[in-house]
Coordinates of C-alpha atoms in Angstrom, one line a residue:
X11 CA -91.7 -37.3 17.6
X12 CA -95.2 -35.8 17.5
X13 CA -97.7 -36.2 14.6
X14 CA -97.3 -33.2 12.6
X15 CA -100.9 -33.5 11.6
X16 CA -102.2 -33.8 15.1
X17 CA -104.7 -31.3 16.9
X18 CA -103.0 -29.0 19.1
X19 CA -103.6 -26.0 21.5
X20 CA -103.1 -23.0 19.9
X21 CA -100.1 -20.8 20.5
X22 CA -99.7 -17.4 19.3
X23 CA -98.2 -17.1 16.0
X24 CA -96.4 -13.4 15.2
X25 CA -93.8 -14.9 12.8
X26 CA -92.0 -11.3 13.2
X27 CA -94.3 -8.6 11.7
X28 CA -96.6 -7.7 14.6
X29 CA -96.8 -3.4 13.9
X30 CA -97.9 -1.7 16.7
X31 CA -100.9 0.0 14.8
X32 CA -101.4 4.3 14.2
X33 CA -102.2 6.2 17.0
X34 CA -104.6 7.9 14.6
X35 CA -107.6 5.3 13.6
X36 CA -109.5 7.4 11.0
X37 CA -105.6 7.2 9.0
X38 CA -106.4 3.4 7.9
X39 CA -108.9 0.4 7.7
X40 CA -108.1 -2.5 10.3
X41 CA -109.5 -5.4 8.3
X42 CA -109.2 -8.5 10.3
X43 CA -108.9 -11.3 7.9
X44 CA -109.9 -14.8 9.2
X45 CA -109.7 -18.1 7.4
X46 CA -112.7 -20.3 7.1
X47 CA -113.3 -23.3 9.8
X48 CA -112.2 -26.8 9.2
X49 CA -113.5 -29.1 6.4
X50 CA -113.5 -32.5 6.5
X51 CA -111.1 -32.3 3.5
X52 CA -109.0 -30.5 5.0
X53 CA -108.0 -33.2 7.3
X54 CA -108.0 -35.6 5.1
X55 CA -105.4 -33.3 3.0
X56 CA -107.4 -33.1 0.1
X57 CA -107.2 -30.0 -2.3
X58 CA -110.5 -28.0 -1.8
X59 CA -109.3 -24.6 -4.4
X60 CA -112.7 -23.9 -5.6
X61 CA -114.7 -26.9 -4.9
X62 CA -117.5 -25.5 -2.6
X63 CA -117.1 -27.7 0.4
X64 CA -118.5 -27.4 3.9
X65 CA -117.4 -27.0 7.0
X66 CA -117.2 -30.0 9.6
X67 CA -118.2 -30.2 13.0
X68 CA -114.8 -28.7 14.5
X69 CA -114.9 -25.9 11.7
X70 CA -118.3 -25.2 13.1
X71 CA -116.7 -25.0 16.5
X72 CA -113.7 -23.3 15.8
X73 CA -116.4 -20.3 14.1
X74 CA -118.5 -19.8 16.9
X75 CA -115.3 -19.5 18.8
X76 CA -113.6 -16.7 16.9
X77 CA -116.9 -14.9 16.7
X78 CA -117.4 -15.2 20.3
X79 CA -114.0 -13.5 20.7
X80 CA -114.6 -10.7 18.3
X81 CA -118.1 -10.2 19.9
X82 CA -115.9 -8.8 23.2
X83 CA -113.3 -6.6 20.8
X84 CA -114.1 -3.2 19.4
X85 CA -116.8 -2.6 16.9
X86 CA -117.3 -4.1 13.3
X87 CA -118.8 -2.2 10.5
X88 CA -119.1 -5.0 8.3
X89 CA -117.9 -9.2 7.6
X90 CA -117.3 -9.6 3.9
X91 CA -116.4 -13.2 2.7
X92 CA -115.7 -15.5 -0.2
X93 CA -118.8 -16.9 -1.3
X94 CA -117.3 -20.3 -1.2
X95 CA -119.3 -22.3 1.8
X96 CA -116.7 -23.1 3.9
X97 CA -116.0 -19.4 4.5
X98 CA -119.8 -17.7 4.2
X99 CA -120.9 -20.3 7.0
X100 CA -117.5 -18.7 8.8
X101 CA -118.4 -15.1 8.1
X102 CA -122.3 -15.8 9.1
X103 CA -121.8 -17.3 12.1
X104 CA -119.3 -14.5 13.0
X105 CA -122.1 -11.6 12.3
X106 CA -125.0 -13.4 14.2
X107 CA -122.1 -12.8 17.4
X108 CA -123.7 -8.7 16.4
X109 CA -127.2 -7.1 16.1
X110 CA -127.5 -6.2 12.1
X111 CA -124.2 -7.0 11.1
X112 CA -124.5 -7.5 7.3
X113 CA -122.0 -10.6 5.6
X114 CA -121.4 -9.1 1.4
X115 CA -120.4 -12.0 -0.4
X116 CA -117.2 -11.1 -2.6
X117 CA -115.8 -13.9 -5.1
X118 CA -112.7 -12.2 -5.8
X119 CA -111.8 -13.5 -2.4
X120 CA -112.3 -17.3 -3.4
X121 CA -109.1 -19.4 -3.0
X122 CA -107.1 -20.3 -5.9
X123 CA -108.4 -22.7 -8.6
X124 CA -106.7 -25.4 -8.3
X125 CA -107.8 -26.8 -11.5
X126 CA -107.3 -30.3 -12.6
X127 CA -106.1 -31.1 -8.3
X128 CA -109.4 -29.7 -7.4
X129 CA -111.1 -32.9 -5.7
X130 CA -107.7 -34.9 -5.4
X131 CA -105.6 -36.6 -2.6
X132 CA -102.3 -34.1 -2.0
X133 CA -100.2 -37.2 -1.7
X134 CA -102.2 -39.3 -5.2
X135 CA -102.4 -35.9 -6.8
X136 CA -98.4 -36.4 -8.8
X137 CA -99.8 -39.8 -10.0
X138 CA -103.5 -39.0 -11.0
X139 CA -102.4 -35.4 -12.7
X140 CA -98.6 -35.4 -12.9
X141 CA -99.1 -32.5 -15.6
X142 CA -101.2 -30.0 -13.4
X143 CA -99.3 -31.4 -10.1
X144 CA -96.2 -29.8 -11.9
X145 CA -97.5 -26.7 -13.0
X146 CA -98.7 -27.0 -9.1
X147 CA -94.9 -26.5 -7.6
X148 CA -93.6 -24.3 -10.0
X149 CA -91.2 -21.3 -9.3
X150 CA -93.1 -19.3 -12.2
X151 CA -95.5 -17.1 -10.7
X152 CA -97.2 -16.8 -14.0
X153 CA -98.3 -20.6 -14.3
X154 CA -101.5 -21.8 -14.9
X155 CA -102.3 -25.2 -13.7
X156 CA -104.3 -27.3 -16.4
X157 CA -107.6 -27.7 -16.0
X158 CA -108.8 -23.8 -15.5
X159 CA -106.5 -23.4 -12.8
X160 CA -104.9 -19.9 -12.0
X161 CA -101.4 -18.9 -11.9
X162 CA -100.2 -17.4 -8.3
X163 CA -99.8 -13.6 -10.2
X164 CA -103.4 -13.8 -11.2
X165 CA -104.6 -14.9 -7.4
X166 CA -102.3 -12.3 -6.1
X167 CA -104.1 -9.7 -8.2
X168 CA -107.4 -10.9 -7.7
X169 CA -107.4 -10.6 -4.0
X170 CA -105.0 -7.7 -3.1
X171 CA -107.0 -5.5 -5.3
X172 CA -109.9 -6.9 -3.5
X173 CA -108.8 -6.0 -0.5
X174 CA -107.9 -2.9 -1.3
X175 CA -111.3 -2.0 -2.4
X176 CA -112.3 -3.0 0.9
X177 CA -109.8 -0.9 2.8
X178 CA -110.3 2.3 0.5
X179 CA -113.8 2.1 1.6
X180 CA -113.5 1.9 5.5
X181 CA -111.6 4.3 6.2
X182 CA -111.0 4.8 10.1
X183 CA -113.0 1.1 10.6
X184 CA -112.8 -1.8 11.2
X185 CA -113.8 -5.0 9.2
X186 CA -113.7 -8.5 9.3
X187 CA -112.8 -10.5 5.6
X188 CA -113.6 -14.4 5.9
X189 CA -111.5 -16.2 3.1
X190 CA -108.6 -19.1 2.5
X191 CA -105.4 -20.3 3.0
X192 CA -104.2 -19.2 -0.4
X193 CA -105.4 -15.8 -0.5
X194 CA -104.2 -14.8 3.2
X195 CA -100.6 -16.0 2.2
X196 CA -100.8 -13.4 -1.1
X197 CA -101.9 -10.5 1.0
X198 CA -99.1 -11.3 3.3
X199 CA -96.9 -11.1 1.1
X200 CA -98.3 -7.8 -0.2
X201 CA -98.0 -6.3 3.3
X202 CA -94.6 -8.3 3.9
X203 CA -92.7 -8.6 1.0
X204 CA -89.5 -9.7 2.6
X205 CA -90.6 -12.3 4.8
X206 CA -92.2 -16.1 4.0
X207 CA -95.7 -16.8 5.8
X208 CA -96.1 -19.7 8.6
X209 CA -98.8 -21.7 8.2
X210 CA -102.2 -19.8 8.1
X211 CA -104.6 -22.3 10.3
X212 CA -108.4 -22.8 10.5
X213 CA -109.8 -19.6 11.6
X214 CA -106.7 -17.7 12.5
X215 CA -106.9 -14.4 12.8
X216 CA -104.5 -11.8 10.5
X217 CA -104.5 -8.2 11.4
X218 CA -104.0 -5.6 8.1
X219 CA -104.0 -2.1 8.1
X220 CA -104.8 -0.2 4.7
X221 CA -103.4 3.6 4.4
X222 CA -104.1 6.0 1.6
X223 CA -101.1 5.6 -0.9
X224 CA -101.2 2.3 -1.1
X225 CA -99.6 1.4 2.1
X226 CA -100.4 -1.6 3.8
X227 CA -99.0 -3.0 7.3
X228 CA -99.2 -6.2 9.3
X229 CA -100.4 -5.8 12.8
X230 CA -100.5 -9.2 13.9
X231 CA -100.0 -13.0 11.9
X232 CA -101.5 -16.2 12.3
X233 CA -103.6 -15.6 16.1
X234 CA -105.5 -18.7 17.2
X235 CA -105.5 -17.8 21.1
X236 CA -109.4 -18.2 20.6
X237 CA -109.6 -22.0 19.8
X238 CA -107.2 -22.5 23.9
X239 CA -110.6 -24.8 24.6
X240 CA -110.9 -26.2 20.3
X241 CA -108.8 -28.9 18.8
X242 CA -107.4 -27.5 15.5
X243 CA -104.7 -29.0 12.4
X244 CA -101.6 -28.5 13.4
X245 CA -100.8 -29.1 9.3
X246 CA -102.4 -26.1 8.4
X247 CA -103.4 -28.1 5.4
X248 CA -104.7 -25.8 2.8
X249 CA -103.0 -22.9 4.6
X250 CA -99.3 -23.6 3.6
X251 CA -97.9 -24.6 0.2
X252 CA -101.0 -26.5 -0.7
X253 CA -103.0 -23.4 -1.3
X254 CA -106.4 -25.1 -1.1

């Protein structure tokens, strides 16, 4: 059996909800919305939330590579991003792949606060904070994890209206948002209500489109054709349950 933490070539990921997009592009923002790069925590499996960490040298790589393959799609008005490292090193190297391409720094699109797991080992993290670890799992959407953490109704709030703010102000263009594992898997499920998110991996790319009336559809979920010459976690640690 293979490791499920081992680096892989990327496959496609559609998980059911590619939309084949309007035929009239001035009826909705396309924001493309990429997770940051890999960290070094992120393959050691430990939880990042809000702790400002940078990326390592295959999230450097695994950047340059999705901005080199937006560089040959259609034209970006503008890269916003958390302004959490990880993802504003993302975002920045993807703008410098365009002439005066500005990067606006948005914290609403931060990943959750973990708070008392920030820092900590997934698998030490029941023993070290058993109290946060299970407000952590919890069915309740409105639990608050110990320690300053944030329940997954305030995240969810945070960054859909976020988004939307985003979308209601590009109308008929098309923008990139840099942000985290926890945040792409609560606008999926704002877009996709019926359906459970794969894994969202380093850099992946997630297609939204943002209609007046409050209408949002998924174009495509979870691309990673770009990183075909880029090792990448196969885990998707920080992009599935764990949330940061």
């Amino acid at each position: 059996m293979s490791d499920p933490d081992s680096r892989v070539i990327p496959q496609f990921v559609c998980n059911g909800d590619c939309l084949s997009g309007s035929s009239d592009e001035s009826a909705y923002a396309e924001i493309i919305v990429i997770r940051h790069g890999e960290t070094d925590w992120n393959a050691s499996k430990r939880l990042q939330g809000q702790l400002d960490v940078e990326l390592n040298d295959v999230g450097r790589k695994q950047a340059a590579a999705v901005a080199h393959r937006l560089s040959r799609e259609r034209k970006i008005s503008v890269v916003y991003s958390s302004d959490l490292k990880r993802a504003l090193d993302t975002a920045e190297t993807i703008a410098s792949s365009f002439e005066g391409l500005q990067v606006i720094k948005d914290p609403d699109l931060r990943e959750r606060h973990l708070g008392d797991l920030q820092g900590l080992v997934h698998h030490e993290a029941s023993k070290i904070s058993p109290k946060a670890y299970r407000a952590f799992l919890s069915y309740r959407t409105d639990q608050e994890i110990p320690g300053g953490g944030e329940s997954l109704d305030h995240l969810y709030d945070r960054c859909t209206s976020a988004l939307e703010r985003i979308g209601s102000k590009h109308r008929g263009e098309r923008v990139v948002v840099v942000t985290h594992g926890g945040v792409i898997r609560a606008l999926f499920e704002r877009a996709s209500p019926s359906e459970q998110p794969k894994r969202v991996l380093n850099t992946s790319v997630n297609i939204f489109h943002l209609f007046d009336g409050d209408i949002w559809t998924l174009k495509s979920w979870g691309d990673v054709s770009h990183l075909s010459q880029n090792e990448y976690l196969n885990s998707g640690f920080g992009g599935d349950g764990t949330s940061g």
